[in-house]
PDB file of C-alpha atoms in Angstrom:
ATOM      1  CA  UNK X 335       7.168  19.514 -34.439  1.00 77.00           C
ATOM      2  CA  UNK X 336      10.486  20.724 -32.607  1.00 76.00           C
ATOM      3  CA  UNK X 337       9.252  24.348 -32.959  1.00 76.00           C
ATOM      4  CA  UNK X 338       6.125  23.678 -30.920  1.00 76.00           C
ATOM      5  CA  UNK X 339       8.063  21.560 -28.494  1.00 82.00           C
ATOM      6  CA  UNK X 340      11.112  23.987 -27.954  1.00 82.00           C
ATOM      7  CA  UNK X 341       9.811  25.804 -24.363  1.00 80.00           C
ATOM      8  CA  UNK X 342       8.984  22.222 -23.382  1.00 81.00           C
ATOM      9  CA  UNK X 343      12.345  21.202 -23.582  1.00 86.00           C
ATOM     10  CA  UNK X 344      13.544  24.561 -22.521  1.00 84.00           C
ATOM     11  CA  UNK X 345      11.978  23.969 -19.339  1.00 82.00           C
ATOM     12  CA  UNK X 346      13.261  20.328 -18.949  1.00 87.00           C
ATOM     13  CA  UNK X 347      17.277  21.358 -19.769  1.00 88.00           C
ATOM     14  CA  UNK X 348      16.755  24.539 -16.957  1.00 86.00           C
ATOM     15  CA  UNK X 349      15.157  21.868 -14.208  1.00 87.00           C
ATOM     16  CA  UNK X 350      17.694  19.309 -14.959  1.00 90.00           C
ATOM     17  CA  UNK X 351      20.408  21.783 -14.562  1.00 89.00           C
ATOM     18  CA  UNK X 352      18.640  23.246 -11.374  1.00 87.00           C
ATOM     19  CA  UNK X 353      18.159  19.596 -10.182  1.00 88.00           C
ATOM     20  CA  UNK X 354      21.711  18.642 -10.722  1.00 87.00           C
ATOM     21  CA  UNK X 355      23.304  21.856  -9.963  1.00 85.00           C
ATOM     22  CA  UNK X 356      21.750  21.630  -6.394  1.00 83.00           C
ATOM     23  CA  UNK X 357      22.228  17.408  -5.770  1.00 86.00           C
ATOM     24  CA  UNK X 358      23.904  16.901  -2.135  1.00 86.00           C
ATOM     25  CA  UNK X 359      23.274  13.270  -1.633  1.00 89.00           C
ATOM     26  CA  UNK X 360      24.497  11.308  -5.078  1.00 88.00           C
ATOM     27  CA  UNK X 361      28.353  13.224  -4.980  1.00 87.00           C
ATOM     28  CA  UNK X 362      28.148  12.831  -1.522  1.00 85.00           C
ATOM     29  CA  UNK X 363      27.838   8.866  -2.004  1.00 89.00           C
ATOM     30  CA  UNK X 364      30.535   8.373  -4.969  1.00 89.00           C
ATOM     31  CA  UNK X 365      33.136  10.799  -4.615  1.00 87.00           C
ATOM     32  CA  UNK X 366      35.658  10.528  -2.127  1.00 87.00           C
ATOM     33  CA  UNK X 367      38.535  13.254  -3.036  1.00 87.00           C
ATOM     34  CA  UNK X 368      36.937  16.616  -1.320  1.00 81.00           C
ATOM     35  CA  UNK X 369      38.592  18.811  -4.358  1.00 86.00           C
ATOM     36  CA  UNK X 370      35.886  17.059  -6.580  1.00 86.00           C
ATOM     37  CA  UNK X 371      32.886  17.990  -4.497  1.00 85.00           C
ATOM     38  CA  UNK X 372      30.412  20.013  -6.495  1.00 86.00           C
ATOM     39  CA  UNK X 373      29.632  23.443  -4.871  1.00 85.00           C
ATOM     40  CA  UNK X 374      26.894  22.115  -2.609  1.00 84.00           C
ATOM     41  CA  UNK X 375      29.030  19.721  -1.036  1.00 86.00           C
ATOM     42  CA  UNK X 376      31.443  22.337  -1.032  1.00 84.00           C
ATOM     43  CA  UNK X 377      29.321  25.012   0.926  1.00 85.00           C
ATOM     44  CA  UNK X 378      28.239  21.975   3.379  1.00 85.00           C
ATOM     45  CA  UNK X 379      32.129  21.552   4.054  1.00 82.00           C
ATOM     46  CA  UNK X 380      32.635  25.595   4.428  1.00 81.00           C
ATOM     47  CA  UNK X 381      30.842  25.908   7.775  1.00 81.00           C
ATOM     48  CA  UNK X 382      33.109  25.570  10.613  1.00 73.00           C
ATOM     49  CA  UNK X 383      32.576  23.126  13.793  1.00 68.00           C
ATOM     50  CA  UNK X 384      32.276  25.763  16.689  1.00 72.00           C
ATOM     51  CA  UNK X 385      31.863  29.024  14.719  1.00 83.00           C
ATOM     52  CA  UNK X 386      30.534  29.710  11.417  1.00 82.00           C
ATOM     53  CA  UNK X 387      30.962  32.828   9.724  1.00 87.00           C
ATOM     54  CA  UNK X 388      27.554  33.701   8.570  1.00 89.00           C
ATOM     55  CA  UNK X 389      28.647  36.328   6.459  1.00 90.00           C
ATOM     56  CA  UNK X 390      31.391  33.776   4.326  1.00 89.00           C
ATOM     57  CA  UNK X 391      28.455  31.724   4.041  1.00 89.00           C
ATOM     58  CA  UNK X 392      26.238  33.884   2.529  1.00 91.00           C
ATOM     59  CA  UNK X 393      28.253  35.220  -0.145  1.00 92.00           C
ATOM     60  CA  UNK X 394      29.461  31.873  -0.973  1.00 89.00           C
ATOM     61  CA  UNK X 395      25.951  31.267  -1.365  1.00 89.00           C
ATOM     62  CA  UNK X 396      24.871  34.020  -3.204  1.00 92.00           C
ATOM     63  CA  UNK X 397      27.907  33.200  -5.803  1.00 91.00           C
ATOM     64  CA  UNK X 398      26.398  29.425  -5.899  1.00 89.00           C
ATOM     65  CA  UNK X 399      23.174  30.735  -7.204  1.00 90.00           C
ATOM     66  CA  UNK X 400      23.867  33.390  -9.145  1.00 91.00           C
ATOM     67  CA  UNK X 401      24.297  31.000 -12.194  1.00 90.00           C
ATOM     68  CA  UNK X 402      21.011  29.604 -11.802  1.00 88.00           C
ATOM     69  CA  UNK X 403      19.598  33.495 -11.811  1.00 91.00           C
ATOM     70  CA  UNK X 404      21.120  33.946 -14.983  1.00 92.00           C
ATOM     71  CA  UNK X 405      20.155  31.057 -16.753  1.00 88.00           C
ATOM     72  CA  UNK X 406      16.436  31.905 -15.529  1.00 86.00           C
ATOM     73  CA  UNK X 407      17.087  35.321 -16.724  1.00 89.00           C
ATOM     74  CA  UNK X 408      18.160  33.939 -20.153  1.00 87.00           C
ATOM     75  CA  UNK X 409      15.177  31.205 -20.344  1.00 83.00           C
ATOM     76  CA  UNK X 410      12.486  33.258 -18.989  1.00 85.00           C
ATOM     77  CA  UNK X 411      10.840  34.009 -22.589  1.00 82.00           C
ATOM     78  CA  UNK X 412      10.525  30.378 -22.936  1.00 78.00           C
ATOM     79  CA  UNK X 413       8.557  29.810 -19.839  1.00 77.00           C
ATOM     80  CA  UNK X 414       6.225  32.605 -20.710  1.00 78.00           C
ATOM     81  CA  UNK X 415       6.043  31.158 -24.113  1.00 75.00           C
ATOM     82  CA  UNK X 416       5.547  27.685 -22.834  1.00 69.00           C
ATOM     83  CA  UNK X 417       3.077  28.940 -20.353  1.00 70.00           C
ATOM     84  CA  UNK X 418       0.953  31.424 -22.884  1.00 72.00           C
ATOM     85  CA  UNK X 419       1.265  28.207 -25.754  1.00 68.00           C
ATOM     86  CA  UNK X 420      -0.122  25.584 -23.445  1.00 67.00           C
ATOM     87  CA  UNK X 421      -2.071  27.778 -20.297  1.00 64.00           C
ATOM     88  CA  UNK X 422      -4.799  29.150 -21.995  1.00 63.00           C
ATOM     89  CA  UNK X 423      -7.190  26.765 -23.885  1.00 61.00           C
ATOM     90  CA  UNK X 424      -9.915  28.510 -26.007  1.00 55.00           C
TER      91      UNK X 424
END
């Protein structure tokens, strides 16, 4: 049965790791120490009060998602798989 389920759970490990990759509000809430905060928090904290330097930002954004590109990159035969298994009912 784990064969027929694998892109299944494929998909569920990439959105959990999307899901929790990109959480603001939970680390927000229980951590205190600003050296902990995960990258979101951490990109919140980067933009300055008067001036922000939109071009800092962006490549510090960029370099937050570029794991989440790769790991897509890397699971993409199992969404097709998933999607070709379970899309198209005969």
């Amino acid at each position: 049965m784990l064969p027929l389920v694998k892109p299944a759970l494929v998909v569920m490990a990439v959105f959990t790791f999307v899901w929790t990759w990109h959480d603001f509000f939970r680390p927000l809430i229980y951590l205190n120490d600003p050296d902990q905060f995960p990258l979101s928090l951490g990109l919140y904290a980067f933009r300055g009060r008067r001036l922000t330097e939109w071009h800092l930002m962006m490549a510090a954004a960029t370099l937050m998602t570029a794991p989440l590109v790769i790991l897509f990159a890397v699971a993409q035969k199992y969404f097709v798989r998933g999607m070709r298994m379970f899309g198209i009912k005969g």
